[in-house]
Every structure is written in C-alpha cells, then in structure tokens.
C-alpha cells in the first residue's frame, strides 16, 4: 500500500526571520514529492496565505489555511480552517492576539537612520517610523486561549509543537496538568476537532514524548496526528534558517546555539520518510489525510469572492441612476461649458464614452463602488479645508484633496467624479485595461492623499463606516542586496570594517 502523508505544520518566509523558504520553493518541492494537499501555518498571522494558496492551486495541490498561534503563556497552538466560517474565526482570533491589552503601557521611541539602507533595516525590524509605537514587552502577538471557546466553529486544533503547552507538561512529567489542558481544549473545540500533535525531527527526547502523548490521547479518546514543523523545503536550507534566527535575535551564529534548531531535520519530508519516522504510530499518518480532507471545505484561492455591499440611496432611486446623474452634471461643467473650444468639441465623444462605461459598471453592479470613492473624496476635501484653511494656495486653486493613479485614469467616470485628474477622452486612453465586460475581480483604484490630511482622513473614515467595515492594508519591506549582505555578515561575525567594504561592493 502506498504511503500517504499531508504536512499540516509548515512555515514560509512569512514566519519572519524564522521560515527559510518561500512558498514557491515549498510548493515546488511538495509537487516533486507527490503531495495532494499542504497546509501553511505561519506564526501569528496569515499574511502569506493567499500567495501560498494561489501557488498551490496552480500546482494542483490543495492549500490548507492555518496559523501557529502564540498564547499568553508563550506556548504554541496550531489551528487549521476547515470551512469559510473557520477561516473567519482564524482571522478574528489573530486580530484579538494582535490587540494591545487594556491599560498596557505604550512607549514612544524615536529612531533615526544614517542612510537609505539603514532606514530599510529599521523598517524590516519593525522599529522605524512606519511603526512609531514600539512595545518591547509585547513584540509577539499573544492569544488568550479562552477565546477559542467562542471562535471554534470550523476550526481544527492541533496541540502544538515542542513549545505547545501539552508537550511541555508531558516533558515535565506533569500528567494531571496535561490531562486538564487537553480536557479544556476538548471543552472549547469539541472532541472531533482536537488532535494531539506529534513531531519527530530526530531531536533528543522526541520518541519518549510521542509515546507519552499517544498514551494520553488514547486515554482521553482524542485523535493524534503527525506533523513536521517544517521551516524549509530541503535540508540544506537549514543554514539559512540558522542565519535568520541569529539576525532575528541580533546576535551571531557562534552565540546563538541555544536559539537555533538542533539539526537540519525540519524540512518537507516525503510520505516514505514520514512513514519510517512514525512507523510505531501509523494512524498518525492516516490522520493527516483525514484532516486534510476535512479542510477541503475551504480553498482560500477560490472561496472568498467579494460582493460589494449596497450603496445607500434615497427612496425611488438606485446607485446606477445616482452615478449617472452625478456624471452627467459634471460632464456639462467639464465639456459642454468648458472655456476651451477644443475641449467643448469633445462633448459628443465624452457622452458616448460615458454611456459605454456606465453600461459596463451597471452590468457588474459597481455603481455603489464608484459612489463610495466619491464619498471618500468629499470627506477628504472637507478635511483638507479644515487643515489648510480657505486662504491656502491649494484651496484657492480648487485643487482636489487626492488623486488617482494607475489604470483608473483611463476612466471618464473616474474623471467626472474626481478620482482622476486626467481627461481620458482628450488623451485617448483605453478604458478596457481598467474595466471591461469580462471582469474577473473588482477594479483597483489607488488614491494618493497628502500627508497633512491622511491621518485625520483615516480617523474620519473609521468614524463614518465603523471599525468592522474599515481596514488598513500592510506592506512588507523586503531585503535589498546591500542590507542582506550587512545582516548576514553580522550574523557570521565578520568585522564591521570588512563588512562595510563588502556591502559597498554589492
């Protein structure tokens, strides 16, 4: 019988300065090994899950979305989503873990950089100007495990790696406390959604720990499952993982032996290798496939289609009619009564173009989408007036508070409602690049606002639409060559003068 195994505990590079392989490396290796499904469980976040899911889907490997959470006692738990509701609960739990506890002290620290690379270094470490509030005592998100009770639907709980509370108690020989912890997990999640996690990475103590965990699982009548705690796709990549750990702790390889993983066995294994390691517990391998099959109820690459909410309008109207009214009113100003003859002559082309765009927008039910953007610009204009005053040059010149960029400037609708400052008719811009009949996703409109109004605008948007309907999108800084050379050199313990010379050559 052919061995079957699905890895359910895996870290990508989005486990920052811990995961040593990119999603494409891991998925490529999984494809070579014949995996049918693969989970991603990065530390305390699902930042890389969409990229992972799309790449896995393209490789015909089913992507399982999960997370390894750090709890308030510093222990770890592995959580997997088996449905869309489960995914929503994962997101809520992660959000709660990142919240600042009530009354927690906040320190404000100021950092400066000598050059561009230094600024990037501060950004990568999360302590530069992009994150002015830095809490040394609370760097790692921490989840109150009691929140699992109210966010358990659609979530499968694995009891965690060696840093899991259950493993720690079993290692310490405190079986009564271990039973109590497992009983609590069962009470919160349900017996069928709790699995004791077994990890065998050829580390001293792994086998006796697994045996004790299996006995406990049998006693408590819960399942147990094998996982690999994968941090890189092939064994040789452990060298990079060692360097990343040293960088993370701002130390050198020579001084980080206690911080680094003890060997190179935290790689993505074949089913045959896993079968050899867990030969004494074959049902732990079968459980990986069973759990993976349960998780096939949710595919992040396909199952999060966004439906734009209804835009509120007065009785007797609708978003399409309102958008048409707004656009034609502005068209009269910008074309029909324009002071420039060459612009007035474009009126018929503008009307034809506007009717075409409004038809496509109506087909895709996106009128409310554009009206919402218009509301944001009106809100920004009010704030700009408050901040700058009526006598400022920008106010007197009637300059817009923000402007769009990218393909949205090709839309006459965007031009007429103020999202773009470029006349697409005059400049003969092609609309189809922005929006067309065969729409596969909601169009992307980027608006840039001046710094002096941005913070107040964000606050006002939260006030208007509510915290449950507004979110900030993060961007991740990545290493440039010179910064990478500097950090790796420091981890290797190279003398700073030599390191500076090498960095300048890179």
CSV table of C-alpha atoms in Angstrom, one decimal:
chain,number,residue,atom,x,y,z
A,1,UNK,CA,0.0,0.0,0.0
A,2,UNK,CA,1.4,3.4,-1.0
A,3,UNK,CA,2.2,5.7,2.0
A,4,UNK,CA,0.1,8.9,2.3
A,5,UNK,CA,1.0,11.9,4.2
A,6,UNK,CA,0.0,15.6,4.2
A,7,UNK,CA,2.1,18.2,6.0
A,8,UNK,CA,-0.1,20.1,8.4
A,9,UNK,CA,2.5,22.3,10.2
A,10,UNK,CA,4.6,24.4,7.8
A,11,UNK,CA,6.2,27.8,7.9
A,12,UNK,CA,7.0,30.0,4.9
A,13,UNK,CA,9.2,33.1,4.8
A,14,UNK,CA,6.2,34.9,6.2
A,15,UNK,CA,7.2,33.5,9.6
A,16,UNK,CA,9.5,36.4,9.6
A,17,UNK,CA,13.2,35.6,10.2
A,18,UNK,CA,12.2,32.0,11.0
A,19,UNK,CA,10.8,30.4,7.9
A,20,UNK,CA,13.7,29.9,5.4
A,21,UNK,CA,11.9,29.0,2.2
A,22,UNK,CA,9.5,30.9,0.0
A,23,UNK,CA,6.0,29.5,-0.9
A,24,UNK,CA,7.2,28.6,-4.4
A,25,UNK,CA,10.1,26.6,-3.0
A,26,UNK,CA,7.9,24.7,-0.6
A,27,UNK,CA,5.1,24.0,-3.2
A,28,UNK,CA,7.6,23.1,-5.9
A,29,UNK,CA,9.1,20.5,-3.5
A,30,UNK,CA,5.7,19.3,-2.5
A,31,UNK,CA,4.9,18.8,-6.1
A,32,UNK,CA,8.0,16.7,-6.6
A,33,UNK,CA,7.1,14.6,-3.6
A,34,UNK,CA,3.5,13.9,-4.8
A,35,UNK,CA,1.6,15.9,-2.2
A,36,UNK,CA,-2.1,16.2,-2.8
A,37,UNK,CA,-2.6,18.9,-0.1
A,38,UNK,CA,-0.4,21.1,2.0
A,39,UNK,CA,-1.0,23.4,5.0
A,40,UNK,CA,0.6,26.7,5.8
A,41,UNK,CA,0.8,27.6,9.5
A,42,UNK,CA,2.9,30.8,9.8
A,43,UNK,CA,3.5,32.4,13.2
A,44,UNK,CA,0.6,34.5,14.4
A,45,UNK,CA,-0.6,35.6,11.0
A,46,UNK,CA,-1.9,34.6,7.6
A,47,UNK,CA,0.0,37.3,5.7
A,48,UNK,CA,1.4,34.8,3.2
A,49,UNK,CA,-1.6,32.5,3.0
A,50,UNK,CA,-3.2,34.0,-0.2
A,51,UNK,CA,0.1,33.8,-2.1
A,52,UNK,CA,0.6,30.3,-0.8
A,53,UNK,CA,-2.9,29.2,-1.8
A,54,UNK,CA,-2.7,30.6,-5.3
A,55,UNK,CA,0.6,29.0,-6.0
A,56,UNK,CA,-0.5,25.6,-4.5
A,57,UNK,CA,-3.7,25.8,-6.5
A,58,UNK,CA,-1.8,26.4,-9.7
A,59,UNK,CA,0.3,23.3,-8.8
A,60,UNK,CA,-2.8,21.2,-8.3
A,61,UNK,CA,-2.1,20.9,-4.6
A,62,UNK,CA,-5.0,21.7,-2.2
A,63,UNK,CA,-4.0,24.7,0.1
A,64,UNK,CA,-5.0,24.4,3.7
A,65,UNK,CA,-5.0,27.7,5.6
A,66,UNK,CA,-3.8,27.7,9.2
A,67,UNK,CA,-1.8,29.5,11.7
A,68,UNK,CA,0.5,28.7,14.6
A,69,UNK,CA,-0.6,31.0,17.5
A,70,UNK,CA,1.4,32.1,20.4
A,71,UNK,CA,-0.7,32.1,23.6
A,72,UNK,CA,-0.5,34.4,26.6
A,73,UNK,CA,1.7,31.9,28.4
A,74,UNK,CA,4.1,31.9,25.5
A,75,UNK,CA,3.1,28.3,24.4
A,76,UNK,CA,2.0,27.5,20.9
A,77,UNK,CA,-1.1,26.0,19.2
A,78,UNK,CA,-1.7,25.0,15.6
A,79,UNK,CA,-5.1,26.0,14.2
A,80,UNK,CA,-6.5,24.9,10.8
A,81,UNK,CA,-9.6,26.2,8.9
A,82,UNK,CA,-11.9,23.6,7.6
A,83,UNK,CA,-14.6,26.0,6.3
A,84,UNK,CA,-15.2,29.6,5.4
A,85,UNK,CA,-16.6,30.1,8.9
A,86,UNK,CA,-13.4,28.6,10.3
A,87,UNK,CA,-11.3,31.0,8.2
A,88,UNK,CA,-13.3,33.9,9.6
A,89,UNK,CA,-12.7,32.6,13.1
A,90,UNK,CA,-9.0,32.3,12.5
A,91,UNK,CA,-9.0,35.9,11.4
A,92,UNK,CA,-10.9,37.0,14.5
A,93,UNK,CA,-8.5,35.1,16.8
A,94,UNK,CA,-5.4,36.6,15.1
A,95,UNK,CA,-6.9,40.1,15.4
A,96,UNK,CA,-7.5,39.6,19.1
A,97,UNK,CA,-4.0,38.3,19.5
A,98,UNK,CA,-2.6,41.5,18.0
A,99,UNK,CA,-4.7,43.8,20.1
A,100,UNK,CA,-3.0,45.9,22.8
A,101,UNK,CA,-4.3,44.7,26.2
A,102,UNK,CA,-6.4,47.3,28.0
A,103,UNK,CA,-4.2,49.5,30.1
A,104,UNK,CA,-1.0,48.2,28.6
A,105,UNK,CA,1.8,50.8,28.7
A,106,UNK,CA,2.9,52.3,25.4
A,107,UNK,CA,6.4,53.6,24.9
A,108,UNK,CA,7.2,56.0,22.1
A,109,UNK,CA,10.7,55.7,20.8
A,110,UNK,CA,12.4,57.6,18.1
A,111,UNK,CA,14.9,56.0,15.8
A,112,UNK,CA,17.0,57.6,13.0
A,113,UNK,CA,18.9,56.1,10.1
A,114,UNK,CA,22.2,57.2,8.6
A,115,UNK,CA,21.2,56.2,5.1
A,116,UNK,CA,18.6,54.5,2.9
A,117,UNK,CA,19.8,51.1,3.8
A,118,UNK,CA,19.6,52.0,7.5
A,119,UNK,CA,16.1,53.2,7.0
A,120,UNK,CA,15.1,49.9,5.3
A,121,UNK,CA,16.8,48.0,8.2
A,122,UNK,CA,14.7,49.8,10.8
A,123,UNK,CA,11.6,49.1,8.7
A,124,UNK,CA,12.4,45.4,8.4
A,125,UNK,CA,12.9,45.2,12.1
A,126,UNK,CA,9.6,46.9,12.8
A,127,UNK,CA,11.0,49.7,14.8
A,128,UNK,CA,11.3,52.6,12.3
A,129,UNK,CA,9.0,55.4,11.5
A,130,UNK,CA,6.4,53.1,9.9
A,131,UNK,CA,5.7,51.8,13.4
A,132,UNK,CA,6.3,54.7,15.9
A,133,UNK,CA,4.8,52.8,18.8
A,134,UNK,CA,7.1,50.0,19.9
A,135,UNK,CA,6.3,47.9,22.9
A,136,UNK,CA,9.4,45.9,23.9
A,137,UNK,CA,7.4,43.8,26.3
A,138,UNK,CA,4.8,42.9,23.8
A,139,UNK,CA,6.6,42.3,20.5
A,140,UNK,CA,4.9,38.9,19.9
A,141,UNK,CA,1.1,38.8,19.4
A,142,UNK,CA,-0.4,36.7,22.2
A,143,UNK,CA,-3.8,35.0,22.2
A,144,UNK,CA,-5.9,34.4,25.3
A,145,UNK,CA,-6.8,30.7,24.8
A,146,UNK,CA,-10.2,31.2,26.4
A,147,UNK,CA,-11.2,33.0,23.2
A,148,UNK,CA,-11.1,29.6,21.4
A,149,UNK,CA,-14.4,28.8,23.0
A,150,UNK,CA,-16.3,31.5,21.1
A,151,UNK,CA,-14.4,31.0,17.8
A,152,UNK,CA,-14.3,27.3,17.5
A,153,UNK,CA,-16.7,26.6,14.6
A,154,UNK,CA,-14.9,25.4,11.5
A,155,UNK,CA,-11.5,25.3,13.3
A,156,UNK,CA,-9.4,22.2,13.9
A,157,UNK,CA,-6.9,22.4,16.8
A,158,UNK,CA,-3.6,20.6,16.9
A,159,UNK,CA,-1.9,20.8,20.3
A,160,UNK,CA,1.3,22.3,19.0
A,161,UNK,CA,5.0,21.7,18.7
A,162,UNK,CA,7.5,21.3,21.5
A,163,UNK,CA,6.5,24.7,22.6
A,164,UNK,CA,2.9,23.6,22.9
A,165,UNK,CA,1.6,23.5,26.5
A,166,UNK,CA,0.7,19.9,26.2
A,167,UNK,CA,4.1,18.8,25.1
A,168,UNK,CA,5.8,20.9,27.8
A,169,UNK,CA,3.7,19.4,30.6
A,170,UNK,CA,4.3,15.8,29.2
A,171,UNK,CA,8.0,16.5,29.1
A,172,UNK,CA,7.9,17.8,32.7
A,173,UNK,CA,6.1,14.6,33.8
A,174,UNK,CA,3.0,16.6,35.0
A,175,UNK,CA,0.3,14.3,33.5
A,176,UNK,CA,-2.5,15.6,35.7
A,177,UNK,CA,-1.9,19.1,34.4
A,178,UNK,CA,-1.6,17.7,30.8
A,179,UNK,CA,-5.0,16.0,31.1
A,180,UNK,CA,-6.6,19.2,32.4
A,181,UNK,CA,-5.2,21.1,29.4
A,182,UNK,CA,-6.4,18.5,26.9
A,183,UNK,CA,-9.9,18.4,28.6
A,184,UNK,CA,-10.1,22.2,28.3
A,185,UNK,CA,-9.3,22.0,24.6
A,186,UNK,CA,-12.0,19.4,24.1
A,187,UNK,CA,-14.5,21.6,26.0
A,188,UNK,CA,-13.7,24.6,23.8
A,189,UNK,CA,-13.4,22.9,20.4
A,190,UNK,CA,-15.3,19.6,20.6
A,191,UNK,CA,-13.7,16.2,20.7
A,192,UNK,CA,-13.7,15.7,17.0
A,193,UNK,CA,-11.8,18.9,16.4
A,194,UNK,CA,-8.9,18.3,18.8
A,195,UNK,CA,-5.8,16.3,17.7
A,196,UNK,CA,-2.7,15.7,19.8
A,197,UNK,CA,0.3,16.8,17.6
A,198,UNK,CA,3.2,14.5,17.3
A,199,UNK,CA,6.6,15.8,16.0
A,200,UNK,CA,9.6,13.7,15.2
A,201,UNK,CA,12.6,15.6,14.0
A,202,UNK,CA,15.3,13.3,15.3
A,203,UNK,CA,15.8,15.5,18.3
A,204,UNK,CA,16.7,14.0,21.7
A,205,UNK,CA,13.5,13.3,23.6
A,206,UNK,CA,11.2,13.2,20.6
A,207,UNK,CA,10.3,9.4,20.8
A,208,UNK,CA,9.6,9.2,24.5
A,209,UNK,CA,7.5,12.4,24.3
A,210,UNK,CA,5.5,11.0,21.4
A,211,UNK,CA,4.8,7.8,23.3
A,212,UNK,CA,3.5,9.7,26.3
A,213,UNK,CA,1.4,11.9,24.1
A,214,UNK,CA,-0.1,8.9,22.3
A,215,UNK,CA,-1.0,7.3,25.6
A,216,UNK,CA,-2.6,10.5,26.8
A,217,UNK,CA,-4.6,10.8,23.5
A,218,UNK,CA,-5.8,7.2,23.8
A,219,UNK,CA,-6.8,7.7,27.4
A,220,UNK,CA,-8.7,10.9,26.6
A,221,UNK,CA,-10.2,9.4,23.4
A,222,UNK,CA,-9.0,12.0,21.0
A,223,UNK,CA,-7.0,11.6,17.8
A,224,UNK,CA,-3.4,12.2,17.3
A,225,UNK,CA,-1.6,13.4,14.1
A,226,UNK,CA,2.0,13.5,12.8
A,227,UNK,CA,3.4,16.9,11.7
A,228,UNK,CA,6.9,18.0,10.7
A,229,UNK,CA,7.2,21.6,11.9
A,230,UNK,CA,8.6,22.4,8.5
A,231,UNK,CA,10.8,25.6,8.3
A,232,UNK,CA,12.5,25.0,4.9
A,233,UNK,CA,11.9,22.9,1.8
A,234,UNK,CA,15.2,20.9,1.7
A,235,UNK,CA,17.7,20.0,4.4
A,236,UNK,CA,20.5,22.2,3.0
A,237,UNK,CA,18.3,25.3,3.6
A,238,UNK,CA,18.8,24.9,7.4
A,239,UNK,CA,22.0,27.0,7.1
A,240,UNK,CA,19.9,30.0,6.0
A,241,UNK,CA,17.4,29.3,8.8
A,242,UNK,CA,20.3,29.4,11.3
A,243,UNK,CA,21.4,32.8,9.9
A,244,UNK,CA,17.8,34.2,10.0
A,245,UNK,CA,17.5,33.2,13.7
A,246,UNK,CA,20.8,34.9,14.5
A,247,UNK,CA,19.6,38.1,12.7
A,248,UNK,CA,16.2,37.9,14.5
A,249,UNK,CA,18.0,37.9,17.9
A,250,UNK,CA,20.6,40.4,16.8
A,251,UNK,CA,23.5,38.0,17.6
A,252,UNK,CA,25.9,35.8,15.7
A,253,UNK,CA,25.9,32.2,14.7
A,254,UNK,CA,28.5,31.4,17.3
A,255,UNK,CA,26.4,33.0,20.1
A,256,UNK,CA,23.0,31.5,19.1
A,257,UNK,CA,23.4,27.8,19.6
A,258,UNK,CA,20.7,27.7,22.2
A,259,UNK,CA,18.3,29.7,20.0
A,260,UNK,CA,18.8,27.7,16.7
A,261,UNK,CA,17.1,24.4,15.8
A,262,UNK,CA,19.3,21.4,16.8
A,263,UNK,CA,19.6,19.8,13.4
A,264,UNK,CA,18.6,20.0,9.7
A,265,UNK,CA,15.5,17.8,10.1
A,266,UNK,CA,12.9,20.5,9.9
A,267,UNK,CA,12.3,20.1,6.1
A,268,UNK,CA,9.4,18.9,4.0
A,269,UNK,CA,9.5,15.1,4.0
A,270,UNK,CA,8.2,12.6,1.6
A,271,UNK,CA,5.5,10.2,2.6
A,272,UNK,CA,8.0,7.4,2.8
A,273,UNK,CA,10.3,9.3,5.1
A,274,UNK,CA,7.3,10.2,7.3
A,275,UNK,CA,6.2,6.6,7.4
A,276,UNK,CA,9.6,5.5,8.5
A,277,UNK,CA,9.8,8.0,11.3
A,278,UNK,CA,6.2,7.3,12.6
A,279,UNK,CA,6.2,3.5,11.9
A,280,UNK,CA,5.3,2.9,15.5
A,281,UNK,CA,2.2,5.1,15.1
A,282,UNK,CA,0.8,4.6,11.6
A,283,UNK,CA,-2.6,6.0,12.4
A,284,UNK,CA,-0.9,9.4,13.0
A,285,UNK,CA,-0.1,9.4,9.2
A,286,UNK,CA,-3.6,8.4,8.2
A,287,UNK,CA,-4.9,11.3,10.4
A,288,UNK,CA,-3.0,13.8,8.2
A,289,UNK,CA,-5.0,12.7,5.2
A,290,UNK,CA,-8.3,12.7,7.1
A,291,UNK,CA,-7.7,16.2,8.5
A,292,UNK,CA,-6.7,17.4,5.0
A,293,UNK,CA,-10.0,16.0,3.6
A,294,UNK,CA,-12.0,17.8,6.2
A,295,UNK,CA,-10.2,21.1,5.3
A,296,UNK,CA,-11.2,20.7,1.6
A,297,UNK,CA,-14.4,22.6,2.5
A,298,UNK,CA,-12.4,25.9,2.2
A,299,UNK,CA,-9.9,27.0,-0.5
A,300,UNK,CA,-8.6,30.5,0.1
A,301,UNK,CA,-7.7,30.8,-3.6
A,302,UNK,CA,-11.4,30.5,-4.6
A,303,UNK,CA,-13.8,30.8,-1.8
A,304,UNK,CA,-13.5,34.4,-0.8
A,305,UNK,CA,-15.4,36.1,-3.6
A,306,UNK,CA,-16.1,39.7,-2.6
A,307,UNK,CA,-19.6,41.1,-3.1
A,308,UNK,CA,-19.7,44.9,-2.7
A,309,UNK,CA,-22.4,46.0,-0.2
A,310,UNK,CA,-25.4,48.0,-1.3
A,311,UNK,CA,-24.8,51.8,-1.5
A,312,UNK,CA,-27.5,53.7,0.4
A,313,UNK,CA,-29.6,55.9,-1.8
A,314,UNK,CA,-32.9,57.9,-1.3
A,315,UNK,CA,-36.2,56.1,-1.9
A,316,UNK,CA,-37.1,55.9,-5.6
A,317,UNK,CA,-33.5,56.0,-6.8
A,318,UNK,CA,-30.7,53.4,-7.2
A,319,UNK,CA,-26.9,53.6,-7.3
A,320,UNK,CA,-26.8,53.4,-11.2
A,321,UNK,CA,-29.2,56.3,-11.5
A,322,UNK,CA,-27.4,58.4,-8.9
A,323,UNK,CA,-24.0,57.7,-10.6
A,324,UNK,CA,-25.4,58.7,-14.0
A,325,UNK,CA,-26.8,61.9,-12.6
A,326,UNK,CA,-23.6,62.9,-10.9
A,327,UNK,CA,-21.5,62.1,-14.0
A,328,UNK,CA,-23.8,64.0,-16.5
A,329,UNK,CA,-23.9,67.0,-14.2
A,330,UNK,CA,-20.1,67.1,-14.1
A,331,UNK,CA,-19.8,66.4,-17.9
A,332,UNK,CA,-21.8,69.6,-18.5
A,333,UNK,CA,-19.2,71.5,-16.5
A,334,UNK,CA,-16.1,69.9,-17.9
A,335,UNK,CA,-17.1,69.7,-21.6
A,336,UNK,CA,-20.3,71.5,-22.6
A,337,UNK,CA,-19.4,74.8,-20.8
A,338,UNK,CA,-15.7,74.5,-20.8
A,339,UNK,CA,-13.9,77.7,-21.7
A,340,UNK,CA,-11.6,75.9,-24.2
A,341,UNK,CA,-13.1,75.3,-27.6
A,342,UNK,CA,-11.0,72.2,-28.2
A,343,UNK,CA,-12.5,70.6,-25.1
A,344,UNK,CA,-16.1,71.6,-25.9
A,345,UNK,CA,-15.7,69.8,-29.2
A,346,UNK,CA,-15.1,66.6,-27.3
A,347,UNK,CA,-18.5,66.6,-25.8
A,348,UNK,CA,-20.1,64.0,-28.1
A,349,UNK,CA,-17.2,61.7,-27.7
A,350,UNK,CA,-17.4,62.1,-23.9
A,351,UNK,CA,-21.1,61.3,-23.9
A,352,UNK,CA,-20.5,58.2,-26.0
A,353,UNK,CA,-17.6,57.1,-23.7
A,354,UNK,CA,-19.6,57.8,-20.6
A,355,UNK,CA,-22.6,55.8,-21.7
A,356,UNK,CA,-20.3,52.9,-22.6
A,357,UNK,CA,-18.7,52.9,-19.2
A,358,UNK,CA,-21.9,53.3,-17.2
A,359,UNK,CA,-23.3,50.3,-19.1
A,360,UNK,CA,-20.3,48.1,-18.1
A,361,UNK,CA,-20.5,49.5,-14.5
A,362,UNK,CA,-24.2,48.6,-14.3
A,363,UNK,CA,-23.6,45.2,-15.7
A,364,UNK,CA,-21.1,44.4,-12.9
A,365,UNK,CA,-23.2,46.2,-10.2
A,366,UNK,CA,-20.3,48.5,-9.3
A,367,UNK,CA,-22.1,51.9,-9.2
A,368,UNK,CA,-22.0,51.9,-5.4
A,369,UNK,CA,-18.3,51.1,-5.6
A,370,UNK,CA,-17.6,54.3,-7.5
A,371,UNK,CA,-20.0,56.4,-5.4
A,372,UNK,CA,-18.2,55.3,-2.3
A,373,UNK,CA,-14.9,56.5,-3.7
A,374,UNK,CA,-16.6,59.8,-4.4
A,375,UNK,CA,-17.8,60.0,-0.8
A,376,UNK,CA,-14.2,59.5,0.3
A,377,UNK,CA,-13.0,62.4,-1.9
A,378,UNK,CA,-15.7,64.6,-0.5
A,379,UNK,CA,-14.7,63.7,3.0
A,380,UNK,CA,-11.1,64.3,2.2
A,381,UNK,CA,-12.0,67.8,0.7
A,382,UNK,CA,-13.7,68.7,4.0
A,383,UNK,CA,-10.7,67.7,6.0
A,384,UNK,CA,-8.3,69.5,3.6
A,385,UNK,CA,-10.3,72.7,4.2
A,386,UNK,CA,-10.1,72.2,8.0
A,387,UNK,CA,-6.4,71.6,7.9
A,388,UNK,CA,-5.3,74.2,5.3
A,389,UNK,CA,-7.9,76.9,5.7
A,390,UNK,CA,-9.7,78.8,3.0
A,391,UNK,CA,-6.8,81.0,2.1
A,392,UNK,CA,-4.3,78.4,1.3
A,393,UNK,CA,-3.0,78.3,-2.3
A,394,UNK,CA,-4.4,74.7,-2.8
A,395,UNK,CA,-7.8,75.8,-1.6
A,396,UNK,CA,-7.9,78.9,-3.7
A,397,UNK,CA,-6.8,76.9,-6.8
A,398,UNK,CA,-9.6,74.4,-6.1
A,399,UNK,CA,-7.1,71.5,-6.3
A,400,UNK,CA,-8.5,68.1,-5.4
A,401,UNK,CA,-7.6,66.7,-2.0
A,402,UNK,CA,-6.2,63.5,-3.6
A,403,UNK,CA,-5.7,62.0,-7.0
A,404,UNK,CA,-5.9,58.5,-8.5
A,405,UNK,CA,-3.1,56.7,-10.3
A,406,UNK,CA,-2.7,53.6,-12.4
A,407,UNK,CA,-5.3,52.3,-14.9
A,408,UNK,CA,-8.2,54.2,-13.2
A,409,UNK,CA,-7.1,57.4,-15.0
A,410,UNK,CA,-8.4,55.8,-18.3
A,411,UNK,CA,-12.0,56.0,-17.0
A,412,UNK,CA,-14.2,59.0,-17.7
A,413,UNK,CA,-16.4,58.1,-14.8
A,414,UNK,CA,-13.3,58.4,-12.5
A,415,UNK,CA,-12.5,61.7,-14.2
A,416,UNK,CA,-16.0,63.1,-13.7
A,417,UNK,CA,-16.4,62.1,-10.1
A,418,UNK,CA,-13.0,63.4,-9.1
A,419,UNK,CA,-10.9,60.3,-8.8
A,420,UNK,CA,-8.7,61.2,-11.7
A,421,UNK,CA,-7.2,64.5,-12.9
A,422,UNK,CA,-6.6,63.1,-16.4
A,423,UNK,CA,-9.1,63.6,-19.2
A,424,UNK,CA,-9.2,60.1,-20.9
A,425,UNK,CA,-11.1,61.4,-23.9
A,426,UNK,CA,-8.7,64.2,-24.7
A,427,UNK,CA,-5.7,61.9,-24.2
A,428,UNK,CA,-7.4,58.9,-26.0
A,429,UNK,CA,-6.9,56.5,-23.1
A,430,UNK,CA,-8.1,52.9,-23.4
A,431,UNK,CA,-10.8,52.1,-20.8
A,432,UNK,CA,-10.7,48.3,-21.2
A,433,UNK,CA,-7.4,48.0,-19.2
A,434,UNK,CA,-9.3,49.3,-16.1
A,435,UNK,CA,-12.7,47.7,-16.6
A,436,UNK,CA,-14.3,45.5,-19.3
A,437,UNK,CA,-17.1,43.1,-20.0
A,438,UNK,CA,-15.2,40.1,-18.8
A,439,UNK,CA,-14.4,41.4,-15.2
A,440,UNK,CA,-12.7,38.8,-13.0
A,441,UNK,CA,-12.2,41.0,-9.9
A,442,UNK,CA,-13.2,44.3,-8.6
A,443,UNK,CA,-11.1,47.0,-10.2
A,444,UNK,CA,-8.3,48.5,-8.2
A,445,UNK,CA,-8.3,52.3,-7.7
A,446,UNK,CA,-5.3,53.8,-5.9
A,447,UNK,CA,-5.8,57.2,-4.4
A,448,UNK,CA,-2.9,59.3,-3.0
A,449,UNK,CA,-3.6,61.9,-0.3
A,450,UNK,CA,-1.2,64.4,1.1
A,451,UNK,CA,0.4,63.6,4.4
A,452,UNK,CA,-1.1,66.5,6.2
A,453,UNK,CA,-4.7,65.1,5.8
A,454,UNK,CA,-4.0,61.4,5.7
A,455,UNK,CA,-4.1,60.6,9.5
A,456,UNK,CA,-7.3,62.7,10.1
A,457,UNK,CA,-8.9,61.2,7.0
A,458,UNK,CA,-8.3,57.6,8.3
A,459,UNK,CA,-9.9,58.6,11.6
A,460,UNK,CA,-12.9,60.1,9.9
A,461,UNK,CA,-13.3,57.1,7.6
A,462,UNK,CA,-13.4,54.8,10.7
A,463,UNK,CA,-16.0,57.2,12.3
A,464,UNK,CA,-18.2,57.2,9.3
A,465,UNK,CA,-18.2,53.5,8.3
A,466,UNK,CA,-17.4,51.8,11.6
A,467,UNK,CA,-14.4,49.7,12.7
A,468,UNK,CA,-16.0,46.5,11.4
A,469,UNK,CA,-16.1,47.9,7.8
A,470,UNK,CA,-12.7,49.6,7.5
A,471,UNK,CA,-9.2,48.0,7.5
A,472,UNK,CA,-5.7,49.1,6.9
A,473,UNK,CA,-3.6,47.2,4.4
A,474,UNK,CA,0.0,46.5,5.3
A,475,UNK,CA,3.0,46.3,3.0
A,476,UNK,CA,6.1,44.2,3.7
A,477,UNK,CA,9.6,45.6,3.3
A,478,UNK,CA,12.0,43.1,1.8
A,479,UNK,CA,15.7,42.9,1.8
A,480,UNK,CA,17.8,44.7,-0.8
A,481,UNK,CA,21.1,43.2,-1.6
A,482,UNK,CA,23.2,45.6,0.5
A,483,UNK,CA,21.0,45.2,3.6
A,484,UNK,CA,21.0,41.4,3.2
A,485,UNK,CA,24.8,41.4,3.0
A,486,UNK,CA,25.1,43.6,6.1
A,487,UNK,CA,22.8,41.4,8.2
A,488,UNK,CA,24.2,38.1,7.1
A,489,UNK,CA,27.7,39.4,7.7
A,490,UNK,CA,26.8,40.5,11.2
A,491,UNK,CA,25.4,37.0,11.8
A,492,UNK,CA,28.6,35.4,10.6
A,493,UNK,CA,30.6,37.7,12.9
A,494,UNK,CA,32.6,39.5,10.2
A,495,UNK,CA,34.5,42.6,11.4
A,496,UNK,CA,32.5,45.7,10.8
A,497,UNK,CA,35.2,47.4,8.6
A,498,UNK,CA,35.4,44.4,6.3
A,499,UNK,CA,31.6,44.2,6.3
A,500,UNK,CA,31.3,47.8,5.2
A,501,UNK,CA,33.7,47.2,2.3
A,502,UNK,CA,31.7,44.1,1.2
A,503,UNK,CA,28.4,45.9,1.4
A,504,UNK,CA,29.6,48.8,-0.7
A,505,UNK,CA,30.7,46.4,-3.4
A,506,UNK,CA,27.2,44.7,-3.5
